[in-house]
PDB file of C-alpha atoms in Angstrom:
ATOM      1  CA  UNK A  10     -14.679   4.081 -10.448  1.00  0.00           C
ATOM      2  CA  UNK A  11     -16.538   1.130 -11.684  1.00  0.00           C
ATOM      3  CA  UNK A  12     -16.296  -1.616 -13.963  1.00  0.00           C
ATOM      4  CA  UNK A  13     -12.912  -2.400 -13.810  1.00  0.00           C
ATOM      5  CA  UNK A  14     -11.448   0.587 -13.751  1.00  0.00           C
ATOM      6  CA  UNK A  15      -9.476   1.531 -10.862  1.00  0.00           C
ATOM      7  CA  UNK A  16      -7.227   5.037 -10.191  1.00  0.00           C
ATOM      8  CA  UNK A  17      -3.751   6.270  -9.967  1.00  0.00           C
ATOM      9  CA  UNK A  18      -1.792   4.271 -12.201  1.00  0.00           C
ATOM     10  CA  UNK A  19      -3.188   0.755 -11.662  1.00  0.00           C
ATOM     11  CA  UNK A  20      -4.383  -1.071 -14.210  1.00  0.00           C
ATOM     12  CA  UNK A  21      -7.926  -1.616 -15.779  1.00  0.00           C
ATOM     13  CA  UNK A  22      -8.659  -5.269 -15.715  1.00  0.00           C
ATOM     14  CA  UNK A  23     -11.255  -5.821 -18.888  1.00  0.00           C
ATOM     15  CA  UNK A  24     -10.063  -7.603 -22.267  1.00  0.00           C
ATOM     16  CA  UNK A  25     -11.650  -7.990 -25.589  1.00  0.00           C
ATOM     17  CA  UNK A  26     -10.626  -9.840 -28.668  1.00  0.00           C
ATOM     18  CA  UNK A  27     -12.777  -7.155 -30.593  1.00  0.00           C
ATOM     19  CA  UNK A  28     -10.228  -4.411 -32.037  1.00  0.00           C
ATOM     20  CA  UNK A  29     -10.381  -0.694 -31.323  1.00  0.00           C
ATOM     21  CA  UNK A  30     -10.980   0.084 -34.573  1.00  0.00           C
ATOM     22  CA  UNK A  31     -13.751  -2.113 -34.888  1.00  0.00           C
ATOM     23  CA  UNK A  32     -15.669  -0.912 -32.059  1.00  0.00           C
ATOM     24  CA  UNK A  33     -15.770   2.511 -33.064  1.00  0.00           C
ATOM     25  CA  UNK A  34     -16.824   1.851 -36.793  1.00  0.00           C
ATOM     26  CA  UNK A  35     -19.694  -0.383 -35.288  1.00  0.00           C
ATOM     27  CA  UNK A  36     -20.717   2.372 -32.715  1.00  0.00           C
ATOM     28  CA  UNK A  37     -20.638   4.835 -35.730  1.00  0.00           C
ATOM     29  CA  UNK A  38     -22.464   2.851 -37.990  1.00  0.00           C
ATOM     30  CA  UNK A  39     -25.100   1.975 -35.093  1.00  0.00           C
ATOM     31  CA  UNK A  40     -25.130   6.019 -35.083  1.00  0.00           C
ATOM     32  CA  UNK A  41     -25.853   6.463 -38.740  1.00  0.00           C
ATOM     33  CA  UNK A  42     -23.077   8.416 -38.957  1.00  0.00           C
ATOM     34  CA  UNK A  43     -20.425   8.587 -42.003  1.00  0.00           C
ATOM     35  CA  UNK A  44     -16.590   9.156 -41.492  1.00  0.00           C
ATOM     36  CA  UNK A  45     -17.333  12.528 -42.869  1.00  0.00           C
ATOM     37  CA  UNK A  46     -19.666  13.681 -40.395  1.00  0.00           C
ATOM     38  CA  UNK A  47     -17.353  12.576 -38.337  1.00  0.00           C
ATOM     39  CA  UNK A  48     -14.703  14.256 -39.401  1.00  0.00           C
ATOM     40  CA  UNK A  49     -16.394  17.354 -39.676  1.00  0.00           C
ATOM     41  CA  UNK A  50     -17.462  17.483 -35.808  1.00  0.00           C
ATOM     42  CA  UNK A  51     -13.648  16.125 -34.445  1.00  0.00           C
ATOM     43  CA  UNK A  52     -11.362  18.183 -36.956  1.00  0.00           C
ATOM     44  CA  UNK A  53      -9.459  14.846 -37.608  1.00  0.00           C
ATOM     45  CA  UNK A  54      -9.471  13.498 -41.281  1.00  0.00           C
ATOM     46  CA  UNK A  55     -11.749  11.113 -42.666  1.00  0.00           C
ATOM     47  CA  UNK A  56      -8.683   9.249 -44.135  1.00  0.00           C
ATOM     48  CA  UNK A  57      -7.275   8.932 -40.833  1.00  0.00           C
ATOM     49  CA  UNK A  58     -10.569   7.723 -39.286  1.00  0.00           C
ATOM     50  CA  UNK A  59     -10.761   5.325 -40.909  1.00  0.00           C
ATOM     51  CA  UNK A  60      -6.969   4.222 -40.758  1.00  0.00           C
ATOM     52  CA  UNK A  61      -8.021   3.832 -37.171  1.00  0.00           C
ATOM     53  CA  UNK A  62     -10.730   1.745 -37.748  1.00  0.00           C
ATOM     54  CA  UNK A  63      -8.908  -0.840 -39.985  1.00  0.00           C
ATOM     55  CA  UNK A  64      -6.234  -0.585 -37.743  1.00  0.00           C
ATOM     56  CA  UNK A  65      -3.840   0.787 -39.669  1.00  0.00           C
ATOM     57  CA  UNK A  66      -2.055   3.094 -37.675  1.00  0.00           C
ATOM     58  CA  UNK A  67       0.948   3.310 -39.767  1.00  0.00           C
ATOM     59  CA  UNK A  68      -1.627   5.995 -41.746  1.00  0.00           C
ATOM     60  CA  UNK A  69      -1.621   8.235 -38.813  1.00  0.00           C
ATOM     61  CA  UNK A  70       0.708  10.910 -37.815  1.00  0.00           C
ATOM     62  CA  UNK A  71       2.487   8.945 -34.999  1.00  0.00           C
ATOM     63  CA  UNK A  72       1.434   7.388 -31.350  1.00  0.00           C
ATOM     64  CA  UNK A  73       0.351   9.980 -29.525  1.00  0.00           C
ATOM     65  CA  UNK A  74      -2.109  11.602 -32.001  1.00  0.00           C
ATOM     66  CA  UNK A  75      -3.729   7.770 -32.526  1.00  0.00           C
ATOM     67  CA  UNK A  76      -3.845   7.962 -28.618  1.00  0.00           C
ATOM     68  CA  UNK A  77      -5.581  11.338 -28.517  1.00  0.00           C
ATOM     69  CA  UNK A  78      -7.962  10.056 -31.881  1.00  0.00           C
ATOM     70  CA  UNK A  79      -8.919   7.141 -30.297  1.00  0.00           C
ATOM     71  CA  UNK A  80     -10.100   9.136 -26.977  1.00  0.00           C
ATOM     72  CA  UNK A  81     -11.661  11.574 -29.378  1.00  0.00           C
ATOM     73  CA  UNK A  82     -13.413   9.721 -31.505  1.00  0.00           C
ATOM     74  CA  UNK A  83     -14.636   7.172 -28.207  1.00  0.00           C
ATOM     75  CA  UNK A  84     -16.036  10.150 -26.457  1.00  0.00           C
ATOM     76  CA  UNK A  85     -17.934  11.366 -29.169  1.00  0.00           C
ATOM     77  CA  UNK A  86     -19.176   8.676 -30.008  1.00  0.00           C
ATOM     78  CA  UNK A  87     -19.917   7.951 -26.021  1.00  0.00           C
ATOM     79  CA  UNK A  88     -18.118   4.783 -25.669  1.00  0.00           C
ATOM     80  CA  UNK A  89     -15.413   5.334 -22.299  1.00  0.00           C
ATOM     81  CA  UNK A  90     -12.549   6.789 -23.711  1.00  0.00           C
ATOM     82  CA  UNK A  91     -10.225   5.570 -20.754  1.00  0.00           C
ATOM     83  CA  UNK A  92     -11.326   2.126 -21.214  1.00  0.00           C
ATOM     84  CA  UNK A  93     -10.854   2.521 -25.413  1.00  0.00           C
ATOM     85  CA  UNK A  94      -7.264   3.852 -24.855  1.00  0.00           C
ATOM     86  CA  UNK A  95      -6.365   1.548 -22.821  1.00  0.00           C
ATOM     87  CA  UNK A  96      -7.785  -1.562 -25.076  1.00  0.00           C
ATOM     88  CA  UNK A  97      -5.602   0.604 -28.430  1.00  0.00           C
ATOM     89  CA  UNK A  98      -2.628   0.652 -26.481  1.00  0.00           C
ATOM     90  CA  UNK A  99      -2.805  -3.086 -25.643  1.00  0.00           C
ATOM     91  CA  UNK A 100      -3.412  -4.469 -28.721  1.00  0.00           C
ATOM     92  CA  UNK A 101      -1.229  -1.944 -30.954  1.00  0.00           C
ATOM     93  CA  UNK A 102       1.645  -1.877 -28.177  1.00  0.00           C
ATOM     94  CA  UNK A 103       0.681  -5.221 -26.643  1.00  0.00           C
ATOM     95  CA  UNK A 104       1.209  -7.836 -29.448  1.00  0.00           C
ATOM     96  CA  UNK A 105       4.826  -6.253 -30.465  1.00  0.00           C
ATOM     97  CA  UNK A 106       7.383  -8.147 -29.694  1.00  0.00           C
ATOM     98  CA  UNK A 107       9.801  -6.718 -26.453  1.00  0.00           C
ATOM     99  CA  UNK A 108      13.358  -6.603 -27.618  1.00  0.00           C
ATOM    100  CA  UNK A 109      15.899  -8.693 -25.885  1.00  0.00           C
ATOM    101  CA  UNK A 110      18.183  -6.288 -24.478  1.00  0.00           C
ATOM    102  CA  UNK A 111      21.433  -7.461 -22.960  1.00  0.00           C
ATOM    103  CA  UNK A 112      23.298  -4.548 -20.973  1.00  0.00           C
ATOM    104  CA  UNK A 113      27.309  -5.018 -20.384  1.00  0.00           C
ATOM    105  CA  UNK A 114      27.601  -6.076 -16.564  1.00  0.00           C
ATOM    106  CA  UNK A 115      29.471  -3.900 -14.483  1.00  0.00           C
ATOM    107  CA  UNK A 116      33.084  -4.977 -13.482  1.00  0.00           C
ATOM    108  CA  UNK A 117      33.210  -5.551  -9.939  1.00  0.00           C
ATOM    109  CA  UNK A 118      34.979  -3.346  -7.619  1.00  0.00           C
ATOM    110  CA  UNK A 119      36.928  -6.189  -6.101  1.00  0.00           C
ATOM    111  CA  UNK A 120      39.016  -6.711  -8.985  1.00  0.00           C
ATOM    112  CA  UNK A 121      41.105  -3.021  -8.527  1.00  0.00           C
ATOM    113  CA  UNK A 122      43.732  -2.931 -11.322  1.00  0.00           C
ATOM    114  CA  UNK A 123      47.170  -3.797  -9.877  1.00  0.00           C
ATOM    115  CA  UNK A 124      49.197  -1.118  -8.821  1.00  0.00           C
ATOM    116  CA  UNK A 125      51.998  -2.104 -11.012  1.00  0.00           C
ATOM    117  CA  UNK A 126      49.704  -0.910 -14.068  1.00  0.00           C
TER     118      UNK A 126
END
C-alpha cells in the first residue's frame, strides 16, 4: 500500500484540516453532480448527503451508517474510501472529549479479614 497507508491494523499517517464533508461536496461539485443524482445512484437520501457534507451527523441514522456513507459516497465519487473513513472517524470521534474514568482499586490480598470476623 502506498501513500501512507499501511495494513493490518496500523495506522494511516496523513492529516488534513479540510473536513470530510467538505471534500466530498467539492469532489461532487467538481463532478457536476447534484445531491440528487447522487442519491439516486447510492440509495442513501439526499437529506442525509448532505448532513454529511455539513457535518452534521447528528442527521444521520447513527455511526456506523455515516461510516458506511462516507465509504460510499468516497468511492463513488473515486476519492480512497479507506483514507476518507479514516479522516471522518478522526475528526467526528477525534475532537470529543475522552471521559475521565476512575475505576475502584482492588483491595489487596494482603489485608485478609481477621479471623475473629
Amino acid at each position: 500500500m502506498t501513500d501512507g497507508q499501511t495494513h493490518q491494523g496500523e495506522e494511516l499517517n496523513f492529516h488534513t484540516d479540510m473536513p470530510v464533508g467538505e471534500i466530498l461536496r467539492r469532489t461532487r461539485v467538481h463532478y457536476g453532480q447534484t445531491l440528487d443524482q447522487v442519491s439516486v445512484i447510492l440509495r442513501i437520501r439526499a437529506s442525509q448527503l448532505e448532513a454529511l457534507e455539513q457535518g452534521d451527523i447528528s442527521k444521520l441514522p447513527g455511526r456506523v451508517y455515516a461510516i458506511g456513507f462516507v465509504r460510499s459516497y468516497s468511492e463513488y465519487l473515486g476519492l480512497d474510501g479507506d483514507k476518507m473513513v479514516y479522516l471522518f472517524k478522526e475528526q467526528s470521534v477525534g475532537r470529543q472529549k475522552k471521559p475521565d474514568l476512575s475505576f475502584p482499586v482492588p483491595a489487596s490480598e494482603s489485608k485478609v479479614p481477621n479471623v475473629a470476623i
